[in-house]
């Protein structure tokens, strides 16, 4: 069966009081609309269709390639918005799922369940509701004596009795496609001049059809974002959901309230996440690691048995049994291989530190290859930038770089060489020598027997 989704995102969301379109506000690093596309897409057979209007360009740019777009030039209501997607939906589509881009917590499984139920349904609509004490301005579900859904009443037009109803419309529906296109043309203008999608329920009922409705168990799925208070509720709910999933999968999270893990992160079992840690998109952490407190990691791969204490890692790679921090900073393409020790106040960028390298304190290593078991003394700097270009530094294995050494690149330090404290190295240093001075001059050859 051909199934597609129409995601409404044409209204600007004025209640956010923002220059940014509502659906572009991020929740745990991803825009609301991105969350909705991520959860809808696996449940349908076609590319979802996003209905855009206000700030159409920015909304389209945010999810380009992941969706098709339909333009609703004037925001005349949710029913009108769905109808504007009709020309984009192929004629042989069987089922149309409708969801709203301001409902970021909906799960793929729930969308899939709605579709599956509609596939078996002889009637035209399957929809989802929640029972909640706080109505949050949602439409109320009206049922008849047989407990069948007969209408959705918007809060603005509800009677005092209807306002007391605690079953709410969360705006996730599955429709028989042909029936939907016809019903949408039958919606009458509301007193506010809008065409409400919710009216299709009454249209179906007036045709003698039964509405299939499922009540969701997890009310968090129904969190819709209309203002920034809702935004923080949605963020807290998603944060809690993700943290719980990791805890149940074998990860210890010391303080879930201050742990922020984005959706595409992977963490191995027996890893401990300490308070105030942010694990952003594209990060993979192995088993038995200690991460945090006060750590920020984005787009990085980390091995097993590694300890990262109060540090920042951006698009970096870290091996097994590495020990980092506090206050270590890995920038893009930093690669710390197994058993590297990187202490406080160090920065590594575009560099490879081979197994066993030690870099205890206050160093900058950029565009460098540091081979096995090198000791980088306190305050060592690769002077890799001449104001125009970056140049490489290579340090041979077992070399000892004295405290405060300036490695003026391009430069290569031979294996087992030593630089004295405060050396400014402007020329390549052969293996097995000690150099010192400013700029470093050759002092003596190393005694071969003592190597
Ligand atoms: C809607 C439902 C309400 C439900 C609530 C929560 C209707 C009439 N009401 O109300 O029953 O309880 O959601 O899910 O459907 N949009 C367009 N074009 C328009 C109007 C809206 O694309 O012309 C988009 C908005 O950008 C937004 C979504 O539709 O993403 C919902 O619009 P919103 O104004 O937030 O509807 P609610 O008042 O929340
Ligand atoms: Ca809404």
Short mmCIF file of N, CA, C and O in Angstrom, two decimals, residues 327-331 334 342-349 351 359 362-366 380 382:
data_model
loop_
_atom_site.label_atom_id
_atom_site.label_comp_id
_atom_site.label_asym_id
_atom_site.label_seq_id
_atom_site.Cartn_x
_atom_site.Cartn_y
_atom_site.Cartn_z
N UNK A 327 39.70 20.02 31.38
CA UNK A 327 39.90 21.16 30.48
C UNK A 327 40.75 20.83 29.26
O UNK A 327 41.63 21.58 28.89
N UNK A 328 40.49 19.68 28.67
CA UNK A 328 41.15 19.34 27.41
C UNK A 328 40.18 19.67 26.28
O UNK A 328 38.97 19.55 26.44
N UNK A 329 40.72 20.08 25.16
CA UNK A 329 39.88 20.48 24.03
C UNK A 329 40.38 19.79 22.77
O UNK A 329 41.49 20.07 22.31
N UNK A 330 39.56 18.90 22.23
CA UNK A 330 39.89 18.29 20.95
C UNK A 330 39.04 18.97 19.89
O UNK A 330 37.82 19.02 20.01
N UNK A 331 39.71 19.44 18.85
CA UNK A 331 38.96 20.05 17.75
C UNK A 331 38.98 19.12 16.55
O UNK A 331 39.46 18.00 16.63
N UNK A 334 41.12 15.74 15.41
CA UNK A 334 42.09 15.34 16.43
C UNK A 334 41.87 13.85 16.62
O UNK A 334 40.74 13.38 16.69
N UNK A 342 46.12 12.93 28.06
CA UNK A 342 46.10 14.36 27.75
C UNK A 342 45.55 15.06 28.99
O UNK A 342 44.38 14.91 29.34
N UNK A 343 46.40 15.83 29.63
CA UNK A 343 46.00 16.43 30.89
C UNK A 343 45.29 17.76 30.70
O UNK A 343 44.59 17.97 29.71
N UNK A 344 45.49 18.66 31.65
CA UNK A 344 44.70 19.90 31.62
C UNK A 344 45.22 20.95 30.65
O UNK A 344 46.39 21.03 30.33
N UNK A 345 44.29 21.76 30.17
CA UNK A 345 44.57 22.91 29.30
C UNK A 345 45.39 22.54 28.07
O UNK A 345 46.40 23.16 27.79
N UNK A 346 44.94 21.55 27.35
CA UNK A 346 45.58 21.21 26.08
C UNK A 346 44.57 21.35 24.97
O UNK A 346 43.36 21.25 25.19
N UNK A 347 45.08 21.65 23.77
CA UNK A 347 44.21 21.68 22.59
C UNK A 347 44.89 20.88 21.50
O UNK A 347 46.09 21.03 21.27
N UNK A 348 44.12 20.03 20.84
CA UNK A 348 44.65 19.25 19.71
C UNK A 348 43.70 19.41 18.55
O UNK A 348 42.48 19.30 18.71
N UNK A 349 44.27 19.71 17.38
CA UNK A 349 43.44 19.89 16.19
C UNK A 349 44.17 19.33 14.98
O UNK A 349 45.39 19.51 14.86
N UNK A 351 45.35 16.55 14.18
CA UNK A 351 46.60 15.89 14.57
C UNK A 351 46.34 14.47 15.01
O UNK A 351 45.25 14.14 15.48
N UNK A 359 50.77 14.02 27.18
CA UNK A 359 50.74 15.46 26.97
C UNK A 359 50.04 16.01 28.20
O UNK A 359 48.83 16.14 28.24
N UNK A 362 48.97 22.21 29.39
CA UNK A 362 49.13 23.47 28.66
C UNK A 362 49.84 23.34 27.30
O UNK A 362 50.89 23.92 27.10
N UNK A 363 49.27 22.59 26.38
CA UNK A 363 49.92 22.46 25.07
C UNK A 363 48.95 22.69 23.94
O UNK A 363 47.75 22.45 24.08
N UNK A 364 49.49 23.13 22.80
CA UNK A 364 48.69 23.18 21.58
C UNK A 364 49.37 22.35 20.52
O UNK A 364 50.53 22.59 20.17
N UNK A 365 48.64 21.38 19.99
CA UNK A 365 49.18 20.52 18.93
C UNK A 365 48.24 20.64 17.73
O UNK A 365 47.08 20.24 17.81
N UNK A 366 48.76 21.25 16.64
CA UNK A 366 47.93 21.41 15.44
C UNK A 366 48.69 20.91 14.22
O UNK A 366 49.91 21.11 14.12
N UNK A 380 54.17 23.03 25.54
CA UNK A 380 54.69 22.86 24.16
C UNK A 380 53.66 23.39 23.16
O UNK A 380 52.46 23.18 23.32
N UNK A 382 52.91 23.73 18.87
CA UNK A 382 53.25 23.62 17.46
C UNK A 382 52.89 24.97 16.84
O UNK A 382 51.72 25.36 16.84
#
